[in-house]
Coordinates of N, CA and C in Angstrom, one line a residue:
X1 N 127.1 1.0 6.2 CA 125.8 0.6 6.7 C 125.1 1.8 7.2
X2 N 125.8 2.7 7.9 CA 125.1 3.9 8.4 C 124.5 4.8 7.3
X3 N 125.2 4.9 6.2 CA 124.7 5.7 5.1 C 123.3 5.1 4.6
X4 N 123.3 3.8 4.4 CA 122.1 3.1 4.0 C 121.0 3.3 4.9
X5 N 121.2 3.2 6.2 CA 120.2 3.4 7.2 C 119.7 4.9 7.1
X6 N 120.6 5.8 7.0 CA 120.2 7.2 6.9 C 119.3 7.4 5.7
X7 N 119.6 6.8 4.6 CA 118.8 7.0 3.4 C 117.4 6.4 3.5
X8 N 117.3 5.3 4.2 CA 116.0 4.7 4.4 C 115.1 5.5 5.4
X9 N 115.7 6.2 6.3 CA 115.0 6.9 7.3 C 114.6 8.3 6.8
X10 N 115.4 9.0 6.1 CA 115.1 10.3 5.6 C 113.8 10.4 4.8
X11 N 113.5 9.6 3.8 CA 112.3 9.7 3.1 C 111.0 9.6 3.9
X12 N 111.1 8.7 4.9 CA 109.9 8.6 5.8 C 109.7 9.8 6.6
X13 N 110.7 10.3 7.2 CA 110.6 11.5 8.0 C 110.2 12.7 7.2
X14 N 110.8 12.9 6.0 CA 110.4 14.0 5.1 C 109.0 13.8 4.7
X15 N 108.5 12.6 4.4 CA 107.2 12.4 3.9 C 106.2 12.7 5.0
X16 N 106.5 12.4 6.3 CA 105.6 12.7 7.4 C 105.5 14.2 7.6
X17 N 106.7 14.9 7.5 CA 106.7 16.3 7.7 C 106.0 17.1 6.6
X18 N 106.1 16.6 5.4 CA 105.4 17.3 4.3 C 103.9 17.1 4.4
X19 N 103.5 15.9 4.8 CA 102.1 15.6 4.9 C 101.4 16.4 5.9
X20 N 102.1 16.8 7.0 CA 101.5 17.6 8.1 C 101.3 19.1 7.7
X21 N 102.1 19.6 6.8 CA 102.0 21.0 6.4 C 100.8 21.2 5.5
X22 N 99.9 22.1 6.0 CA 98.8 22.4 5.2 C 99.0 23.7 4.5
X23 N 98.4 23.8 3.3 CA 98.5 25.1 2.6 C 97.5 26.1 3.4
X24 N 97.6 27.3 3.0 CA 96.7 28.3 3.7 C 95.2 27.9 3.5
X25 N 94.9 27.5 2.3 CA 93.5 27.1 2.0 C 93.1 25.8 2.7
X26 N 94.0 24.9 2.9 CA 93.7 23.7 3.6 C 93.5 24.1 5.1
X27 N 94.3 25.0 5.6 CA 94.1 25.4 7.0 C 92.8 26.1 7.2
X28 N 92.4 26.9 6.2 CA 91.1 27.6 6.2 C 90.0 26.5 6.3
X29 N 90.1 25.5 5.5 CA 89.1 24.4 5.5 C 89.0 23.7 6.8
X30 N 90.1 23.4 7.4 CA 90.2 22.8 8.7 C 89.5 23.7 9.7
X31 N 89.9 24.9 9.8 CA 89.3 25.9 10.7 C 87.8 26.1 10.5
X32 N 87.3 26.2 9.3 CA 85.9 26.3 9.0 C 85.1 25.1 9.5
X33 N 85.7 23.9 9.2 CA 85.0 22.7 9.7 C 84.9 22.6 11.2
X34 N 86.0 23.0 11.9 CA 86.0 23.0 13.3 C 85.1 24.0 13.9
X35 N 85.0 25.2 13.3 CA 84.1 26.2 13.7 C 82.6 25.8 13.5
X36 N 82.3 25.1 12.4 CA 81.0 24.6 12.1 C 80.6 23.5 13.2
X37 N 81.5 22.6 13.5 CA 81.3 21.6 14.5 C 81.0 22.3 15.9
X38 N 81.8 23.3 16.2 CA 81.6 24.0 17.5 C 80.3 24.6 17.6
X39 N 79.8 25.2 16.4 CA 78.4 25.8 16.4 C 77.4 24.7 16.7
X40 N 77.7 23.5 16.4 CA 76.7 22.4 16.7 C 77.0 21.7 18.0
X41 N 77.9 22.3 18.8 CA 78.2 21.8 20.1 C 79.1 20.6 20.1
X42 N 79.8 20.4 19.0 CA 80.7 19.2 18.9 C 82.1 19.6 19.1
X43 N 82.9 18.6 19.6 CA 84.3 18.9 19.8 C 85.2 19.1 18.5
X44 N 86.3 19.7 18.7 CA 87.2 19.8 17.6 C 87.9 18.4 17.4
X45 N 88.3 18.2 16.2 CA 88.9 16.9 15.8 C 90.4 17.2 15.6
X46 N 91.3 16.5 16.2 CA 92.7 16.7 16.0 C 93.1 16.4 14.5
X47 N 94.0 17.3 14.0 CA 94.5 17.1 12.7 C 95.5 15.9 12.7
X48 N 95.3 15.0 11.7 CA 96.1 13.8 11.6 C 97.1 13.9 10.5
X49 N 98.4 13.6 10.8 CA 99.4 13.6 9.8 C 99.1 12.5 8.7
X50 N 98.7 11.3 9.2 CA 98.4 10.2 8.3 C 97.2 10.5 7.4
X51 N 96.1 11.0 8.0 CA 94.9 11.2 7.2 C 95.1 12.4 6.3
X52 N 95.9 13.4 6.7 CA 96.3 14.5 5.8 C 97.1 14.0 4.6
X53 N 98.0 13.1 4.9 CA 98.8 12.6 3.7 C 97.8 11.9 2.7
X54 N 96.9 11.1 3.2 CA 95.9 10.4 2.4 C 95.1 11.4 1.6
X55 N 94.6 12.5 2.3 CA 93.8 13.5 1.7 C 94.5 14.2 0.6
X56 N 95.7 14.6 0.9 CA 96.5 15.4 -0.1 C 96.8 14.5 -1.3
X57 N 97.2 13.2 -1.0 CA 97.5 12.3 -2.1 C 96.2 12.0 -3.0
X58 N 95.1 11.9 -2.3 CA 93.9 11.6 -3.1 C 93.4 12.8 -3.9
X59 N 93.5 14.0 -3.3 CA 93.1 15.2 -4.1 C 93.9 15.3 -5.3
X60 N 95.2 15.1 -5.2 CA 96.1 15.2 -6.4 C 95.8 14.1 -7.4
X61 N 95.6 12.9 -6.9 CA 95.2 11.8 -7.8 C 93.9 12.1 -8.6
X62 N 92.9 12.6 -7.9 CA 91.7 13.0 -8.5 C 91.9 14.0 -9.6
X63 N 92.6 15.1 -9.2 CA 92.8 16.2 -10.1 C 93.6 15.8 -11.4
X64 N 94.7 15.0 -11.2 CA 95.6 14.7 -12.3 C 95.1 13.6 -13.2
X65 N 94.5 12.6 -12.6 CA 94.1 11.4 -13.4 C 92.6 11.1 -13.5
X66 N 91.8 11.8 -12.8 CA 90.3 11.7 -12.9 C 89.8 10.3 -12.9
X67 N 90.1 9.5 -11.8 CA 89.6 8.2 -11.7 C 88.1 8.2 -11.5
X68 N 87.5 9.3 -11.3 CA 86.1 9.4 -11.0 C 85.2 9.6 -12.3
X69 N 85.6 8.9 -13.3 CA 84.8 9.0 -14.6 C 84.0 7.7 -14.8
X70 N 83.0 7.8 -15.6 CA 82.2 6.7 -15.9 C 81.3 6.3 -14.7
X71 N 81.4 5.1 -14.3 CA 80.6 4.6 -13.1 C 81.3 4.8 -11.8
X72 N 82.5 5.4 -11.9 CA 83.3 5.6 -10.7 C 83.1 7.0 -10.1
X73 N 83.0 7.1 -8.8 CA 82.8 8.4 -8.2 C 84.1 8.9 -7.6
X74 N 84.0 10.0 -6.8 CA 85.2 10.7 -6.3 C 85.9 9.9 -5.2
X75 N 85.4 8.8 -4.7 CA 86.1 8.0 -3.8 C 87.0 7.0 -4.5
X76 N 87.0 7.0 -5.8 CA 87.9 6.1 -6.6 C 89.3 6.5 -6.7
X77 N 90.2 5.6 -6.9 CA 91.6 5.8 -7.0 C 92.2 5.3 -8.3
X78 N 93.0 6.1 -9.0 CA 93.6 5.7 -10.3 C 94.6 4.5 -10.1
X79 N 95.1 4.1 -11.2 CA 96.2 3.1 -11.2 C 97.6 3.7 -11.4
X80 N 97.7 5.0 -11.1 CA 98.9 5.8 -11.3 C 99.8 6.1 -10.1
X81 N 99.6 5.3 -9.0 CA 100.4 5.5 -7.8 C 100.7 4.3 -7.1
X82 N 101.4 4.4 -6.0 CA 101.7 3.2 -5.2 C 100.6 2.8 -4.2
X83 N 99.4 2.6 -4.8 CA 98.2 2.2 -4.1 C 97.4 1.2 -4.9
X84 N 96.5 0.6 -4.3 CA 95.6 -0.3 -5.1 C 94.5 0.5 -5.7
X85 N 94.4 0.5 -7.1 CA 93.4 1.3 -7.7 C 92.0 0.7 -7.4
X86 N 91.0 1.6 -7.5 CA 89.6 1.0 -7.3 C 88.6 2.0 -7.9
X87 N 87.5 1.4 -8.4 CA 86.4 2.2 -8.9 C 85.3 2.1 -7.8
X88 N 85.1 3.1 -7.1 CA 84.0 3.2 -6.1 C 82.7 3.5 -6.8
X89 N 81.7 2.7 -6.7 CA 80.5 2.9 -7.4 C 79.4 3.3 -6.5
X90 N 78.3 3.8 -7.1 CA 77.1 4.3 -6.3 C 76.6 3.3 -5.3
X91 N 76.7 2.0 -5.6 CA 76.1 1.0 -4.7 C 77.0 0.7 -3.5
X92 N 78.2 1.3 -3.4 CA 79.1 1.2 -2.3 C 79.7 -0.2 -2.2
X93 N 79.6 -1.0 -3.3 CA 80.1 -2.4 -3.3 C 81.6 -2.4 -3.0
X94 N 82.4 -1.4 -3.3 CA 83.8 -1.4 -3.1 C 84.2 -0.4 -2.0
X95 N 83.4 -0.2 -1.0 CA 83.6 0.8 0.0 C 84.9 0.5 0.8
X96 N 85.2 -0.8 0.9 CA 86.4 -1.2 1.7 C 87.7 -0.7 1.0
X97 N 87.7 -0.5 -0.3 CA 88.9 0.0 -1.0 C 89.1 1.4 -0.5
X98 N 88.1 2.2 -0.2 CA 88.3 3.5 0.3 C 88.6 3.5 1.8
X99 N 87.9 2.7 2.6 CA 88.1 2.7 4.0 C 89.5 2.3 4.4
X100 N 90.1 1.4 3.5 CA 91.5 0.9 3.8 C 92.6 1.7 3.4
X101 N 92.4 2.8 2.6 CA 93.5 3.6 2.1 C 94.4 4.2 3.2
X102 N 93.9 4.7 4.3 CA 94.9 5.1 5.3 C 95.8 4.0 5.8
X103 N 95.3 2.8 6.0 CA 96.1 1.7 6.4 C 97.1 1.3 5.3
X104 N 96.7 1.4 4.0 CA 97.5 1.0 2.9 C 98.6 2.0 2.7
X105 N 98.4 3.3 2.9 CA 99.3 4.3 2.5 C 100.1 4.9 3.7
X106 N 99.7 4.6 4.9 CA 100.3 5.1 6.1 C 100.3 4.1 7.3
X107 N 100.8 4.5 8.4 CA 100.7 3.7 9.6 C 99.4 3.8 10.4
X108 N 98.5 4.5 9.8 CA 97.2 4.7 10.5 C 96.5 3.4 10.7
X109 N 96.0 3.1 11.9 CA 95.5 1.7 12.1 C 94.0 1.6 11.9
X110 N 93.3 2.7 11.8 CA 91.8 2.6 11.6 C 91.4 2.8 10.2
X111 N 90.1 2.7 10.0 CA 89.5 3.0 8.7 C 89.4 4.5 8.5
X112 N 89.3 4.9 7.2 CA 89.2 6.3 6.9 C 87.8 6.4 6.2
X113 N 87.2 7.6 6.4 CA 85.9 7.9 5.8 C 86.1 9.2 5.1
X114 N 85.8 9.3 3.9 CA 86.1 10.5 3.1 C 84.9 11.2 2.6
X115 N 85.0 12.5 2.6 CA 84.0 13.4 1.8 C 84.8 14.1 0.8
X116 N 84.3 14.2 -0.4 CA 85.0 14.8 -1.5 C 84.2 15.9 -2.3
X117 N 84.9 16.9 -2.8 CA 84.2 18.0 -3.5 C 85.0 18.3 -4.8
X118 N 84.2 18.6 -5.8 CA 84.8 19.0 -7.1 C 84.1 20.3 -7.5
X119 N 84.9 21.2 -8.2 CA 84.3 22.4 -8.8 C 85.1 22.6 -10.1
X120 N 84.4 23.3 -11.0 CA 85.0 23.6 -12.3 C 86.1 24.7 -12.2
X121 N 86.1 25.4 -11.0 CA 87.2 26.4 -10.8 C 88.1 25.8 -9.7
X122 N 89.1 26.5 -9.3 CA 90.0 26.0 -8.3 C 89.2 25.8 -7.0
X123 N 89.4 24.7 -6.4 CA 88.7 24.4 -5.1 C 89.2 25.3 -4.0
X124 N 88.2 25.7 -3.2 CA 88.6 26.5 -2.0 C 87.7 26.1 -0.8
X125 N 88.2 26.5 0.4 CA 87.6 26.0 1.6 C 86.1 26.4 1.7
X126 N 85.8 27.6 1.5 CA 84.4 28.1 1.6 C 83.5 27.4 0.7
X127 N 83.9 27.2 -0.6 CA 83.0 26.5 -1.5 C 82.8 25.1 -1.2
X128 N 83.9 24.4 -0.7 CA 83.8 23.0 -0.3 C 82.8 22.8 0.8
X129 N 83.0 23.6 1.9 CA 82.2 23.4 3.1 C 80.7 23.8 2.8
X130 N 80.5 24.9 2.0 CA 79.1 25.2 1.6 C 78.4 24.1 0.9
X131 N 79.2 23.5 0.0 CA 78.6 22.3 -0.8 C 78.3 21.2 0.1
X132 N 79.2 20.8 1.0 CA 79.0 19.7 1.9 C 77.8 20.0 2.9
X133 N 77.7 21.2 3.3 CA 76.6 21.6 4.3 C 75.2 21.4 3.6
X134 N 75.2 21.6 2.3 CA 73.9 21.5 1.5 C 73.6 20.0 1.2
X135 N 74.5 19.1 1.3 CA 74.4 17.7 1.1 C 74.1 17.0 2.4
X136 N 72.9 16.4 2.5 CA 72.6 15.7 3.8 C 73.6 14.6 4.2
X137 N 74.0 13.9 3.2 CA 75.0 12.8 3.5 C 76.3 13.3 4.0
X138 N 76.9 14.3 3.3 CA 78.2 14.9 3.6 C 78.1 15.6 4.9
X139 N 77.0 16.4 5.1 CA 76.8 17.2 6.3 C 76.8 16.2 7.5
X140 N 76.1 15.1 7.4 CA 76.0 14.2 8.5 C 77.3 13.6 8.9
X141 N 78.2 13.4 8.0 CA 79.6 12.9 8.3 C 80.3 14.0 9.1
X142 N 80.2 15.2 8.7 CA 80.9 16.3 9.4 C 80.5 16.5 10.8
X143 N 79.1 16.5 11.0 CA 78.6 16.8 12.3 C 78.1 15.5 13.1
X144 N 78.5 14.4 12.7 CA 78.1 13.1 13.4 C 76.6 13.0 13.6
X145 N 75.9 13.1 12.5 CA 74.5 13.1 12.5 C 74.0 11.8 11.9
X146 N 72.8 11.3 12.3 CA 72.2 10.1 11.7 C 73.1 8.9 11.9
X147 N 73.3 8.2 10.8 CA 74.1 6.9 10.9 C 75.6 7.2 11.4
X148 N 76.0 8.4 11.3 CA 77.4 8.8 11.7 C 77.5 9.2 13.2
X149 N 76.3 9.2 13.9 CA 76.3 9.6 15.3 C 77.2 8.7 16.1
X150 N 77.3 7.4 15.7 CA 78.1 6.4 16.5 C 79.6 6.4 16.1
X151 N 80.0 7.4 15.3 CA 81.4 7.4 14.8 C 82.1 8.6 15.5
X152 N 82.7 8.4 16.6 CA 83.4 9.6 17.3 C 84.7 9.9 16.6
X153 N 84.7 10.9 15.8 CA 85.9 11.2 15.0 C 87.0 11.6 16.0
X154 N 88.2 10.9 15.8 CA 89.4 11.2 16.7 C 90.5 11.7 15.8
X155 N 90.3 11.8 14.5 CA 91.4 12.3 13.6 C 90.7 12.8 12.3
X156 N 91.4 13.8 11.7 CA 90.9 14.3 10.4 C 92.1 14.7 9.6
X157 N 91.9 14.6 8.3 CA 93.0 15.0 7.3 C 92.3 15.8 6.2
X158 N 93.1 16.8 5.8 CA 92.6 17.8 4.8 C 93.5 17.8 3.6
X159 N 92.9 17.8 2.4 CA 93.7 18.0 1.2 C 92.9 18.8 0.1
X160 N 93.5 19.8 -0.5 CA 93.0 20.5 -1.6 C 94.0 20.6 -2.7
X161 N 93.6 20.2 -3.9 CA 94.5 20.2 -5.0 C 93.7 20.5 -6.3
X162 N 94.0 21.5 -7.0 CA 93.3 21.8 -8.3 C 91.8 22.1 -8.0
X163 N 91.0 21.2 -8.7 CA 89.6 21.4 -8.6 C 88.9 20.5 -7.5
X164 N 89.8 19.9 -6.7 CA 89.2 18.9 -5.7 C 89.6 19.3 -4.3
X165 N 88.7 19.0 -3.3 CA 89.0 19.1 -1.9 C 88.4 17.8 -1.3
X166 N 89.2 17.2 -0.4 CA 88.8 16.0 0.3 C 89.1 16.1 1.8
X167 N 88.3 15.5 2.6 CA 88.5 15.5 4.0 C 88.3 14.0 4.4
X168 N 89.3 13.5 5.2 CA 89.2 12.1 5.7 C 89.0 12.2 7.2
X169 N 88.1 11.4 7.6 CA 87.8 11.3 9.1 C 88.1 9.9 9.5
X170 N 88.6 9.8 10.8 CA 88.9 8.5 11.4 C 88.5 8.4 12.8
X171 N 88.2 7.2 13.3 CA 87.8 7.0 14.7 C 88.9 6.7 15.6
X172 N 90.1 6.5 15.0 CA 91.3 6.1 15.8 C 92.2 7.4 15.9
X173 N 92.8 7.7 17.1 CA 93.7 8.7 17.2 C 95.0 8.4 16.3
X174 N 95.5 9.4 15.7 CA 96.8 9.2 14.9 C 97.9 9.2 15.9
X175 N 98.8 8.3 15.8 CA 100.0 8.2 16.7 C 101.2 9.0 16.2
X176 N 101.1 9.5 15.0 CA 102.3 10.3 14.4 C 102.1 11.7 14.8

């Protein structure tokens, strides 16, 4: 019985530890976003193990399976993993499928809000942030402007894989 218990615990612990480790480029993106927020007089957002796991998972799914084709945008998820696939459309009719991903994939109790970036070259921190700063909607999420003013970010997750960079924001502190 002890062996079985050990085998059940190890993957969870390893998964959490892996999710928290950022690559150098992901660390750069986190630092650049926090520096940008500081320039706007906003507080730093704690890095979330759960939201980082979701960000890394989604960046890899986007890069490997391109669920963002046709009418689906970059908030879409493929049918190639242990999650509910969804096609997120411009009309935001299936926004809940994105908001629920942290709860579906981790123990995070709140909704997640994602910004995503694609480039024809390998994604990098500076390119992603520069693109988001030029986009009124994405910039507003990062600096809590406009409709995002009432969303006090308490957690953030970063993922970069291949041609994609994604950042997940949450209003609930991560307990992991």
